[in-house]
Amino acid sequence: MASSAEAVEKMQVRKNYRNLWHTDLMSTIQADPAYCCLSLWCAPCVSYLLRKRALYDDMTRYVCCAGYMPCSGRCGERNCPEFCLCTEVFLCFGNSVASTRFLLQDEFNIQTTKCDNFIIAFMLCLQQLACICSLIACILGSEELSEAAQIVRCLADMVYCTVCACMQTQHKVEMDKRDGKFGPQPMAIPPMQQMSRLDQPIPPAVGYPPQQPYGGGYYPQQPPPPHYAQGHPPAGYPPPIYDQPAYPPQGTYPPPGTHPPPHYGY
């Protein structure tokens, strides 16, 4: 009862995970068609490789069914983990795929979308329907029901193999993302108005209106200051504008007859 309660609790916790799978089940064949075909025809081998990769190739961490089943830790995994994993993927293939999925979900906080849940639920319902049809046909002994049960069984097996192949491809793509095989995210190019060259003292005023002089008046453009050699003014310095007669003028100062006034005496 305790293990069942823990399993139910973990299922509830996974519904609150924030992240999503890198690709959903409907898009896996587009994401990696070659690996999807490999997962369809060599499903147990792919399950073995994916579980080992999910454990970062450290088989000392291996536990049967990733610790999600009652048999986990009771099958001698510590002594020979590779053999136990081979036994798991061939004898309990469905559990091996589901365990790898739960392992990735708990590691990266990944929730399954409603569409993926519907596909998985449809696969399970077909399996249950095929089992019920086979039991009814076996009890009644009718050939018509036996043929119908075989058709339902074939349909259920086709859906099961297809969904498992898509799930394993989904796990592989997620681990490719984890291992950085998609490369870093490209940096966005800044807008043109935010770019400037190093040889410009002032960045170009792109996207801004031209500045108007203070007060809105018109100011004529002033000529640039003259360029002098360092420490030596030009030969014609100072400019001719300063060549004025000396002040006061040469001669007597003040002029005769102007100072002191005639009426001034001692």
mmCIF file of C-alpha atoms in Angstrom:
data_model
loop_
_atom_site.group_PDB
_atom_site.id
_atom_site.type_symbol
_atom_site.label_atom_id
_atom_site.label_comp_id
_atom_site.label_asym_id
_atom_site.label_seq_id
_atom_site.Cartn_x
_atom_site.Cartn_y
_atom_site.Cartn_z
ATOM 1 C CA MET A 1 0.000 0.000 0.000
ATOM 2 C CA ALA A 2 2.828 2.400 0.811
ATOM 3 C CA SER A 3 4.497 1.903 -2.562
ATOM 4 C CA SER A 4 1.166 2.390 -4.358
ATOM 5 C CA ALA A 5 0.533 5.608 -2.452
ATOM 6 C CA GLU A 6 4.005 6.882 -3.356
ATOM 7 C CA ALA A 7 3.435 6.069 -7.029
ATOM 8 C CA VAL A 8 0.135 7.950 -7.043
ATOM 9 C CA GLU A 9 1.778 10.895 -5.288
ATOM 10 C CA LYS A 10 4.558 11.022 -7.854
ATOM 11 C CA MET A 11 2.026 10.991 -10.678
ATOM 12 C CA GLN A 12 0.265 13.961 -9.105
ATOM 13 C CA VAL A 13 3.546 15.811 -8.686
ATOM 14 C CA ARG A 14 4.432 15.327 -12.365
ATOM 15 C CA LYS A 15 1.259 17.147 -13.363
ATOM 16 C CA ASN A 16 2.641 20.305 -11.741
ATOM 17 C CA TYR A 17 5.981 20.255 -13.557
ATOM 18 C CA ARG A 18 6.679 23.438 -15.518
ATOM 19 C CA ASN A 19 8.843 22.260 -18.417
ATOM 20 C CA LEU A 20 7.718 20.521 -21.598
ATOM 21 C CA TRP A 21 9.320 17.942 -23.846
ATOM 22 C CA HIS A 22 11.492 19.398 -26.575
ATOM 23 C CA THR A 23 9.264 17.678 -29.131
ATOM 24 C CA ASP A 24 5.843 16.107 -28.679
ATOM 25 C CA LEU A 25 4.911 12.605 -29.798
ATOM 26 C CA MET A 26 3.260 13.842 -32.994
ATOM 27 C CA SER A 27 6.462 15.603 -34.122
ATOM 28 C CA THR A 28 9.073 12.959 -33.266
ATOM 29 C CA ILE A 29 9.113 11.424 -36.739
ATOM 30 C CA GLN A 30 9.878 14.879 -38.141
ATOM 31 C CA ALA A 31 12.485 15.631 -35.489
ATOM 32 C CA ASP A 32 14.515 12.432 -36.087
ATOM 33 C CA PRO A 33 12.953 10.043 -38.651
ATOM 34 C CA ALA A 34 15.983 7.712 -38.790
ATOM 35 C CA TYR A 35 16.020 7.162 -35.038
ATOM 36 C CA CYS A 36 12.253 6.707 -35.019
ATOM 37 C CA CYS A 37 12.584 3.869 -37.541
ATOM 38 C CA LEU A 38 15.426 2.360 -35.497
ATOM 39 C CA SER A 39 13.246 2.492 -32.393
ATOM 40 C CA LEU A 40 10.483 0.698 -34.288
ATOM 41 C CA TRP A 41 12.584 -2.215 -35.561
ATOM 42 C CA CYS A 42 15.140 -2.538 -32.719
ATOM 43 C CA ALA A 43 13.055 -1.388 -29.766
ATOM 44 C CA PRO A 44 14.765 -3.365 -26.934
ATOM 45 C CA CYS A 45 18.259 -2.346 -28.051
ATOM 46 C CA VAL A 46 17.242 1.299 -28.216
ATOM 47 C CA SER A 47 15.665 1.060 -24.774
ATOM 48 C CA TYR A 48 18.935 -0.351 -23.386
ATOM 49 C CA LEU A 49 21.004 2.474 -24.902
ATOM 50 C CA LEU A 50 18.612 5.196 -23.784
ATOM 51 C CA ARG A 51 18.508 3.973 -20.188
ATOM 52 C CA LYS A 52 22.283 3.826 -20.049
ATOM 53 C CA ARG A 53 22.520 7.307 -21.508
ATOM 54 C CA ALA A 54 19.904 8.617 -19.075
ATOM 55 C CA LEU A 55 22.193 7.401 -16.280
ATOM 56 C CA TYR A 56 25.117 9.326 -17.868
ATOM 57 C CA ASP A 57 26.737 5.978 -18.775
ATOM 58 C CA ASP A 58 27.232 5.248 -15.069
ATOM 59 C CA MET A 59 25.796 1.766 -14.574
ATOM 60 C CA THR A 60 26.566 1.851 -10.858
ATOM 61 C CA ARG A 61 23.446 4.027 -10.590
ATOM 62 C CA TYR A 62 21.253 1.447 -12.305
ATOM 63 C CA VAL A 63 18.213 0.100 -10.482
ATOM 64 C CA CYS A 64 15.677 -2.198 -12.086
ATOM 65 C CA CYS A 65 12.890 -0.123 -13.702
ATOM 66 C CA ALA A 66 14.632 3.014 -12.382
ATOM 67 C CA GLY A 67 13.200 2.383 -8.919
ATOM 68 C CA TYR A 68 9.558 2.866 -9.957
ATOM 69 C CA MET A 69 8.425 -0.770 -9.688
ATOM 70 C CA PRO A 70 8.059 -3.076 -6.638
ATOM 71 C CA CYS A 71 10.875 -5.291 -7.966
ATOM 72 C CA SER A 72 13.362 -2.436 -8.020
ATOM 73 C CA GLY A 73 16.482 -3.125 -5.971
ATOM 74 C CA ARG A 74 15.664 -6.817 -5.479
ATOM 75 C CA CYS A 75 17.067 -8.305 -8.673
ATOM 76 C CA GLY A 76 20.788 -8.232 -7.935
ATOM 77 C CA GLU A 77 21.436 -5.078 -9.970
ATOM 78 C CA ARG A 78 24.565 -4.214 -7.991
ATOM 79 C CA ASN A 79 26.317 -7.410 -9.023
ATOM 80 C CA CYS A 80 25.680 -7.274 -12.769
ATOM 81 C CA PRO A 81 23.757 -4.150 -13.869
ATOM 82 C CA GLU A 82 24.302 -4.710 -17.609
ATOM 83 C CA PHE A 83 22.742 -8.182 -17.515
ATOM 84 C CA CYS A 84 19.835 -6.964 -15.419
ATOM 85 C CA LEU A 85 19.188 -4.121 -17.845
ATOM 86 C CA CYS A 86 19.207 -6.552 -20.780
ATOM 87 C CA THR A 87 16.684 -8.721 -18.948
ATOM 88 C CA GLU A 88 14.510 -5.698 -18.227
ATOM 89 C CA VAL A 89 14.371 -4.392 -21.800
ATOM 90 C CA PHE A 90 13.588 -7.804 -23.316
ATOM 91 C CA LEU A 91 11.186 -9.220 -20.721
ATOM 92 C CA CYS A 92 9.603 -5.967 -19.481
ATOM 93 C CA PHE A 93 9.938 -3.716 -22.487
ATOM 94 C CA GLY A 94 6.933 -1.505 -21.711
ATOM 95 C CA ASN A 95 8.114 -0.916 -18.163
ATOM 96 C CA SER A 96 11.624 -0.116 -19.361
ATOM 97 C CA VAL A 97 10.339 2.612 -21.692
ATOM 98 C CA ALA A 98 8.022 4.047 -19.047
ATOM 99 C CA SER A 99 10.767 3.984 -16.399
ATOM 100 C CA THR A 100 13.181 5.914 -18.616
ATOM 101 C CA ARG A 101 10.419 8.409 -19.264
ATOM 102 C CA PHE A 102 9.712 8.891 -15.562
ATOM 103 C CA LEU A 103 13.437 9.218 -14.901
ATOM 104 C CA LEU A 104 13.772 12.089 -17.375
ATOM 105 C CA GLN A 105 10.596 13.773 -16.195
ATOM 106 C CA ASP A 106 11.714 13.794 -12.579
ATOM 107 C CA GLU A 107 15.200 15.011 -13.473
ATOM 108 C CA PHE A 108 14.140 17.935 -15.673
ATOM 109 C CA ASN A 109 10.646 18.654 -14.240
ATOM 110 C CA ILE A 110 8.948 17.791 -17.524
ATOM 111 C CA GLN A 111 5.211 17.400 -17.784
ATOM 112 C CA THR A 112 3.429 15.520 -20.553
ATOM 113 C CA THR A 113 1.043 17.518 -22.722
ATOM 114 C CA LYS A 114 -2.631 16.646 -22.971
ATOM 115 C CA CYS A 115 -2.154 15.460 -26.532
ATOM 116 C CA ASP A 116 0.611 13.055 -25.524
ATOM 117 C CA ASN A 117 -1.463 11.817 -22.588
ATOM 118 C CA PHE A 118 -4.367 11.149 -24.938
ATOM 119 C CA ILE A 119 -2.143 9.148 -27.309
ATOM 120 C CA ILE A 120 -0.717 7.060 -24.453
ATOM 121 C CA ALA A 121 -4.188 6.518 -22.973
ATOM 122 C CA PHE A 122 -5.530 5.453 -26.378
ATOM 123 C CA MET A 123 -2.719 2.892 -26.677
ATOM 124 C CA LEU A 124 -3.504 1.462 -23.230
ATOM 125 C CA CYS A 125 -7.237 1.337 -23.915
ATOM 126 C CA LEU A 126 -6.632 -0.601 -27.139
ATOM 127 C CA GLN A 127 -4.513 -3.086 -25.224
ATOM 128 C CA GLN A 128 -7.267 -3.563 -22.658
ATOM 129 C CA LEU A 129 -9.902 -3.895 -25.369
ATOM 130 C CA ALA A 130 -7.869 -6.530 -27.198
ATOM 131 C CA CYS A 131 -7.468 -8.498 -23.968
ATOM 132 C CA ILE A 132 -11.220 -8.342 -23.235
ATOM 133 C CA CYS A 133 -12.116 -9.413 -26.771
ATOM 134 C CA SER A 134 -9.718 -12.363 -26.565
ATOM 135 C CA LEU A 135 -11.240 -13.504 -23.252
ATOM 136 C CA ILE A 136 -14.797 -13.276 -24.591
ATOM 137 C CA ALA A 137 -13.874 -15.179 -27.741
ATOM 138 C CA CYS A 138 -12.133 -17.853 -25.662
ATOM 139 C CA ILE A 139 -15.134 -18.252 -23.350
ATOM 140 C CA LEU A 140 -17.804 -18.361 -26.060
ATOM 141 C CA GLY A 141 -15.711 -20.329 -28.549
ATOM 142 C CA SER A 142 -16.990 -18.386 -31.534
ATOM 143 C CA GLU A 143 -14.819 -18.182 -34.637
ATOM 144 C CA GLU A 144 -16.281 -14.805 -35.602
ATOM 145 C CA LEU A 145 -15.398 -13.360 -32.222
ATOM 146 C CA SER A 146 -11.939 -14.937 -32.421
ATOM 147 C CA GLU A 147 -11.290 -13.268 -35.779
ATOM 148 C CA ALA A 148 -12.554 -9.949 -34.443
ATOM 149 C CA ALA A 149 -10.328 -10.337 -31.385
ATOM 150 C CA GLN A 150 -7.334 -11.013 -33.639
ATOM 151 C CA ILE A 151 -8.045 -7.869 -35.648
ATOM 152 C CA VAL A 152 -8.283 -5.789 -32.472
ATOM 153 C CA ARG A 153 -5.072 -7.427 -31.191
ATOM 154 C CA CYS A 154 -3.188 -6.578 -34.396
ATOM 155 C CA LEU A 155 -4.441 -3.004 -34.269
ATOM 156 C CA ALA A 156 -3.451 -2.688 -30.609
ATOM 157 C CA ASP A 157 0.023 -4.094 -31.276
ATOM 158 C CA MET A 158 0.571 -1.708 -34.185
ATOM 159 C CA VAL A 159 -0.398 1.284 -32.073
ATOM 160 C CA TYR A 160 1.730 0.006 -29.170
ATOM 161 C CA CYS A 161 4.876 -0.391 -31.282
ATOM 162 C CA THR A 162 4.352 2.968 -32.984
ATOM 163 C CA VAL A 163 3.759 4.908 -29.755
ATOM 164 C CA CYS A 164 6.728 3.260 -28.025
ATOM 165 C CA ALA A 165 8.979 4.157 -30.972
ATOM 166 C CA CYS A 166 7.801 7.771 -30.800
ATOM 167 C CA MET A 167 8.297 7.855 -27.024
ATOM 168 C CA GLN A 168 11.853 6.567 -27.306
ATOM 169 C CA THR A 169 12.617 9.108 -30.015
ATOM 170 C CA GLN A 170 11.197 11.784 -27.741
ATOM 171 C CA HIS A 171 13.534 10.643 -24.963
ATOM 172 C CA LYS A 172 16.517 10.675 -27.320
ATOM 173 C CA VAL A 173 15.777 14.214 -28.522
ATOM 174 C CA GLU A 174 15.420 15.394 -24.931
ATOM 175 C CA MET A 175 18.811 13.944 -24.007
ATOM 176 C CA ASP A 176 20.326 15.532 -27.117
ATOM 177 C CA LYS A 177 19.081 18.825 -25.747
ATOM 178 C CA ARG A 178 20.503 17.982 -22.307
ATOM 179 C CA ASP A 179 23.922 17.146 -23.757
ATOM 180 C CA GLY A 180 24.067 20.352 -25.825
ATOM 181 C CA LYS A 181 23.937 18.717 -29.253
ATOM 182 C CA PHE A 182 21.643 21.429 -30.557
ATOM 183 C CA GLY A 183 24.283 24.093 -29.861
ATOM 184 C CA PRO A 184 23.909 27.372 -27.954
ATOM 185 C CA GLN A 185 21.095 29.739 -28.686
ATOM 186 C CA PRO A 186 22.106 32.352 -31.303
ATOM 187 C CA MET A 187 22.446 35.906 -30.052
ATOM 188 C CA ALA A 188 20.005 38.405 -31.468
ATOM 189 C CA ILE A 189 21.465 41.217 -33.628
ATOM 190 C CA PRO A 190 20.871 44.589 -31.952
ATOM 191 C CA PRO A 191 18.831 47.189 -33.857
ATOM 192 C CA MET A 192 20.695 49.501 -36.204
ATOM 193 C CA GLN A 193 20.175 52.578 -34.047
ATOM 194 C CA GLN A 194 22.065 50.896 -31.220
ATOM 195 C CA MET A 195 25.198 50.149 -33.236
ATOM 196 C CA SER A 196 28.227 52.459 -33.568
ATOM 197 C CA ARG A 197 31.792 52.159 -34.750
ATOM 198 C CA LEU A 198 34.805 52.569 -32.511
ATOM 199 C CA ASP A 199 36.312 55.233 -34.773
ATOM 200 C CA GLN A 200 33.352 57.563 -34.207
ATOM 201 C CA PRO A 201 33.682 59.828 -31.152
ATOM 202 C CA ILE A 202 29.895 60.223 -31.021
ATOM 203 C CA PRO A 203 27.498 57.501 -32.188
ATOM 204 C CA PRO A 204 25.304 58.492 -35.130
ATOM 205 C CA ALA A 205 21.981 59.993 -34.061
ATOM 206 C CA VAL A 206 19.856 57.445 -35.887
ATOM 207 C CA GLY A 207 16.212 57.515 -34.928
ATOM 208 C CA TYR A 208 16.451 60.869 -33.169
ATOM 209 C CA PRO A 209 15.336 64.297 -34.534
ATOM 210 C CA PRO A 210 18.096 66.847 -35.254
ATOM 211 C CA GLN A 211 18.857 69.130 -32.358
ATOM 212 C CA GLN A 212 17.787 72.786 -32.704
ATOM 213 C CA PRO A 213 19.815 75.701 -31.247
ATOM 214 C CA TYR A 214 18.687 77.181 -27.991
ATOM 215 C CA GLY A 215 15.860 79.639 -28.500
ATOM 216 C CA GLY A 216 15.197 78.595 -32.062
ATOM 217 C CA GLY A 217 17.338 81.410 -33.559
ATOM 218 C CA TYR A 218 19.802 81.197 -36.403
ATOM 219 C CA TYR A 219 23.490 81.192 -35.667
ATOM 220 C CA PRO A 220 25.959 81.503 -38.552
ATOM 221 C CA GLN A 221 28.610 78.881 -38.699
ATOM 222 C CA GLN A 222 31.845 80.039 -37.115
ATOM 223 C CA PRO A 223 35.127 79.365 -38.925
ATOM 224 C CA PRO A 224 37.400 76.860 -37.292
ATOM 225 C CA PRO A 225 40.201 78.244 -35.128
ATOM 226 C CA PRO A 226 43.561 78.684 -36.885
ATOM 227 C CA HIS A 227 46.022 75.889 -36.556
ATOM 228 C CA TYR A 228 49.389 76.884 -35.133
ATOM 229 C CA ALA A 229 52.512 74.901 -34.846
ATOM 230 C CA GLN A 230 53.115 73.806 -31.303
ATOM 231 C CA GLY A 231 54.866 76.593 -29.338
ATOM 232 C CA HIS A 232 55.370 78.948 -32.349
ATOM 233 C CA PRO A 233 52.811 81.483 -33.598
ATOM 234 C CA PRO A 234 52.884 82.402 -37.282
ATOM 235 C CA ALA A 235 55.158 85.135 -38.584
ATOM 236 C CA GLY A 236 52.329 87.615 -39.009
ATOM 237 C CA TYR A 237 51.287 87.484 -35.372
ATOM 238 C CA PRO A 238 49.650 89.530 -33.934
ATOM 239 C CA PRO A 239 47.071 90.161 -36.656
ATOM 240 C CA PRO A 240 47.031 93.546 -38.427
ATOM 241 C CA ILE A 241 43.961 94.603 -36.518
ATOM 242 C CA TYR A 242 46.186 95.203 -33.531
ATOM 243 C CA ASP A 243 48.633 97.466 -35.442
ATOM 244 C CA GLN A 244 47.120 100.729 -34.136
ATOM 245 C CA PRO A 245 48.982 103.935 -33.124
ATOM 246 C CA ALA A 246 50.255 103.936 -29.613
ATOM 247 C CA TYR A 247 48.051 105.568 -27.018
ATOM 248 C CA PRO A 248 48.497 108.161 -25.755
ATOM 249 C CA PRO A 249 49.869 109.828 -28.924
ATOM 250 C CA GLN A 250 53.463 110.876 -28.971
ATOM 251 C CA GLY A 251 54.262 114.499 -27.974
ATOM 252 C CA THR A 252 53.337 116.588 -25.001
ATOM 253 C CA TYR A 253 50.617 115.386 -22.734
ATOM 254 C CA PRO A 254 48.261 116.833 -21.953
ATOM 255 C CA PRO A 255 47.989 119.157 -24.949
ATOM 256 C CA PRO A 256 48.970 122.743 -24.157
ATOM 257 C CA GLY A 257 46.227 125.066 -23.161
ATOM 258 C CA THR A 258 43.877 122.384 -21.942
ATOM 259 C CA HIS A 259 45.108 121.721 -18.420
ATOM 260 C CA PRO A 260 44.974 123.365 -15.909
ATOM 261 C CA PRO A 261 42.192 125.835 -16.726
ATOM 262 C CA PRO A 262 43.176 129.445 -17.001
ATOM 263 C CA HIS A 263 41.138 130.524 -13.985
ATOM 264 C CA TYR A 264 42.797 128.009 -11.730
ATOM 265 C CA GLY A 265 45.547 129.525 -9.596
ATOM 266 C CA TYR A 266 47.452 129.142 -6.430
#
